[in-house]
C-alpha positions as a Python dict, from the first residue, in 0.01 Angstrom:
ca = {
    (1, 'T'): (0, 0, 0),
    (2, 'Q'): (118, 360, -55),
    (3, 'I'): (38, 616, 190),
    (4, 'V'): (-29, 975, 27),
    (5, 'N'): (12, 1332, 227),
    (6, 'P'): (-370, 1470, 191),
    (7, 'V'): (-211, 1825, 114),
    (8, 'L'): (60, 1681, -104),
    (9, 'H'): (-134, 1541, -306),
    (10, 'S'): (-423, 1760, -346),
    (11, 'R'): (-148, 2047, -478),
    (12, 'L'): (-43, 1803, -759),
    (13, 'K'): (-357, 1762, -833),
    (14, 'E'): (-422, 2173, -871),
    (15, 'E'): (-117, 2167, -1066),
    (16, 'D'): (-193, 1918, -1249),
    (17, 'S'): (-503, 2136, -1361),
    (18, 'K'): (-341, 2471, -1464),
    (19, 'A'): (-30, 2278, -1682),
    (20, 'N'): (-354, 2095, -1782),
    (21, 'R'): (-577, 2436, -1837),
    (22, 'G'): (-228, 2591, -2012),
    (23, 'L'): (-231, 2308, -2274),
    (24, 'L'): (-556, 2306, -2355),
    (25, 'H'): (-560, 2767, -2406),
    (26, 'Q'): (-230, 2679, -2641),
    (27, 'D'): (-431, 2417, -2866),
    (28, 'L'): (-710, 2608, -2891),
    (29, 'A'): (-538, 2896, -2983),
    (30, 'E'): (-354, 2694, -3206),
    (31, 'E'): (-713, 2578, -3311),
    (32, 'A'): (-822, 2877, -3405),
    (33, 'E'): (-502, 3041, -3562),
    (34, 'N'): (-581, 2705, -3818),
    (35, 'A'): (-991, 2761, -3904),
    (36, 'K'): (-899, 3160, -3884),
    (37, 'N'): (-608, 3113, -4221),
    (38, 'Q'): (-839, 2867, -4369),
    (39, 'F'): (-1061, 3099, -4408),
    (40, 'D'): (-887, 3321, -4492),
    (41, 'H'): (-788, 3121, -4825),
    (42, 'I'): (-1163, 3090, -4888),
    (43, 'L'): (-1280, 3432, -4864),
    (44, 'D'): (-880, 3476, -5085),
    (45, 'E'): (-1083, 3235, -5357),
    (46, 'G'): (-1418, 3396, -5322),
    (47, 'K'): (-1300, 3698, -5414),
    (48, 'S'): (-1115, 3512, -5753),
    (49, 'Y'): (-1432, 3385, -5793),
    (50, 'K'): (-1646, 3636, -5843),
    (51, 'R'): (-1352, 3870, -6032),
    (52, 'I'): (-1311, 3577, -6359),
    (53, 'K'): (-1734, 3581, -6315),
    (54, 'E'): (-1719, 3916, -6343),
    (55, 'T'): (-1503, 3944, -6631),
    (56, 'L'): (-1721, 3645, -6763),
    (57, 'S'): (-2022, 3857, -6755),
    (58, 'G'): (-1853, 4113, -6994),
    (59, 'I'): (-1840, 3859, -7227),
    (60, 'A'): (-2093, 3852, -7507),
    (61, 'P'): (-2285, 3481, -7390),
    (62, 'I'): (-2264, 3193, -7694),
    (63, 'D'): (-2518, 3116, -7905),
    (64, 'N'): (-2557, 2794, -8231),
    (65, 'T'): (-2466, 3076, -8469),
    (66, 'S'): (-2133, 3129, -8246),
    (67, 'L'): (-2059, 2759, -8255),
    (68, 'D'): (-2060, 2763, -8640),
    (69, 'T'): (-1831, 3025, -8696),
    (70, 'F'): (-1627, 2889, -8423),
    (71, 'N'): (-1646, 2509, -8545),
    (72, 'D'): (-1582, 2680, -8930),
    (73, 'R'): (-1257, 2921, -8788),
    (74, 'V'): (-1119, 2590, -8639),
    (75, 'S'): (-1136, 2397, -8958),
    (76, 'E'): (-1003, 2728, -9159),
    (77, 'L'): (-702, 2725, -8942),
    (78, 'F'): (-587, 2418, -8903),
    (79, 'S'): (-653, 2319, -9201),
    (80, 'T'): (-420, 2675, -9366),
    (81, 'I'): (-176, 2583, -9004),
    (82, 'S'): (-146, 2202, -9164),
    (83, 'S'): (-161, 2280, -9542),
    (84, 'S'): (-435, 2062, -9654),
    (85, 'D'): (-808, 2005, -9692),
    (86, 'S'): (-874, 1892, -9420),
    (87, 'L'): (-1256, 1868, -9224),
    (88, 'L'): (-1364, 1843, -8849),
    (89, 'G'): (-1584, 1701, -8733),
    (90, 'F'): (-1742, 1897, -8343),
    (91, 'L'): (-1897, 1783, -7954),
    (92, 'D'): (-1998, 2132, -7883),
    (93, 'T'): (-1711, 2242, -7952),
    (94, 'I'): (-1445, 1975, -7940),
    (95, 'P'): (-1359, 1868, -8211),
    (96, 'S'): (-1409, 1447, -8233),
    (97, 'H'): (-1335, 1376, -8609),
    (98, 'I'): (-1096, 1493, -8882),
    (99, 'T'): (-1138, 1363, -9282),
    (100, 'R'): (-894, 1447, -9511),
    (101, 'G'): (-1016, 1306, -9852),
    (102, 'T'): (-1160, 951, -9787),
    (103, 'I'): (-1008, 901, -9458),
    (104, 'T'): (-1189, 999, -9126),
    (105, 'I'): (-991, 949, -8786),
    (106, 'S'): (-930, 1100, -8390),
    (107, 'P'): (-848, 1322, -8295),
    (108, 'E'): (-607, 1114, -8061),
    (109, 'R'): (-409, 936, -8430),
    (110, 'L'): (-291, 1262, -8521),
    (111, 'S'): (35, 1320, -8543),
    (112, 'Q'): (240, 1515, -8209),
    (113, 'G'): (196, 1792, -8510),
    (114, 'A'): (-104, 1800, -8661),
    (115, 'R'): (-238, 1741, -8260),
    (116, 'G'): (-45, 2095, -8211),
    (117, 'A'): (-181, 2217, -8497),
    (118, 'L'): (-533, 2168, -8461),
    (119, 'A'): (-441, 2239, -8028),
    (120, 'L'): (-358, 2635, -8156),
    (121, 'A'): (-616, 2611, -8400),
    (122, 'V'): (-848, 2570, -8136),
    (123, 'R'): (-651, 2857, -7847),
    (124, 'L'): (-698, 3074, -8131),
    (125, 'A'): (-1043, 3041, -8252),
    (126, 'L'): (-1187, 3043, -7899),
    (127, 'A'): (-976, 3413, -7814),
    (128, 'E'): (-1122, 3517, -8176),
    (129, 'L'): (-1469, 3455, -8023),
    (130, 'Y'): (-1434, 3560, -7761),
    (131, 'L'): (-1221, 3875, -7716),
    (132, 'Q'): (-1453, 4032, -8028),
    (133, 'S'): (-1594, 4273, -7824),
    (134, 'A'): (-1379, 4263, -7600),
    (135, 'S'): (-1006, 4371, -7511),
    (136, 'G'): (-745, 4157, -7408),
    (137, 'F'): (-437, 3940, -7482),
    (138, 'V'): (-403, 3560, -7530),
    (139, 'M'): (-65, 3341, -7335),
    (140, 'L'): (76, 3075, -7541),
    (141, 'D'): (298, 2780, -7363),
    (142, 'D'): (574, 2656, -7635),
    (143, 'P'): (271, 2689, -7876),
    (144, 'L'): (484, 2656, -8167),
    (145, 'V'): (703, 2308, -8031),
    (146, 'H'): (582, 2009, -8264),
    (147, 'L'): (532, 2203, -8578),
    (148, 'D'): (700, 2092, -8846),
    (149, 'K'): (848, 2318, -9080),
    (150, 'E'): (589, 2391, -9375),
    (151, 'R'): (338, 2409, -9020),
    (152, 'L'): (531, 2673, -8831),
    (153, 'G'): (597, 2852, -9118),
    (154, 'E'): (212, 2866, -9128),
    (155, 'A'): (175, 2955, -8722),
    (156, 'I'): (413, 3182, -8814),
    (157, 'S'): (191, 3420, -9075),
    (158, 'I'): (-181, 3328, -8877),
    (159, 'L'): (14, 3411, -8553),
    (160, 'K'): (151, 3744, -8738),
    (161, 'L'): (-246, 3831, -8839),
    (162, 'F'): (-327, 3688, -8514),
    (163, 'S'): (-86, 3971, -8327),
    (164, 'K'): (-241, 4266, -8487),
    (165, 'R'): (-588, 4266, -8356),
    (166, 'F'): (-471, 4100, -8043),
    (167, 'P'): (-153, 4148, -7761),
    (168, 'V'): (3, 3730, -7812),
    (169, 'I'): (244, 3604, -7553),
    (170, 'F'): (452, 3339, -7608),
    (171, 'F'): (586, 3105, -7309),
    (172, 'T'): (895, 2913, -7373),
}
């Protein structure tokens, strides 16, 4: 058996309680700081979404006529860049197949250079569609990297014309 001095036992219990309250206070302060940081992050994100929404509300809505124009423009740009009479089929705004002569293939089956040409055509057509009634610029990240000499020359010509209407920033 163990004999414990009741006064000593009471003091030890009191000190233990004070230490626990101190830890509890520290834990709560840390949790409050984490919650504040999380709230600030979500608030900043919300403000960013609000700015995007305000910017997009200034852009004309897209109707079916605009989509037809967009699809025609993608086809025109792609045919010019790839120096071919390719016909593009679309599923809404996404190219679903390419027909050259009697052969029809999906975009995934294109060569790397042809995929790059198609990607550039889609980006430029989207920019033309959305920036037609608004000011803005276009940023392109390595848009010419996979193009062969022939496609490169055509793409540069198109980009020169495009850059007369809209500022273009290239990243490499």
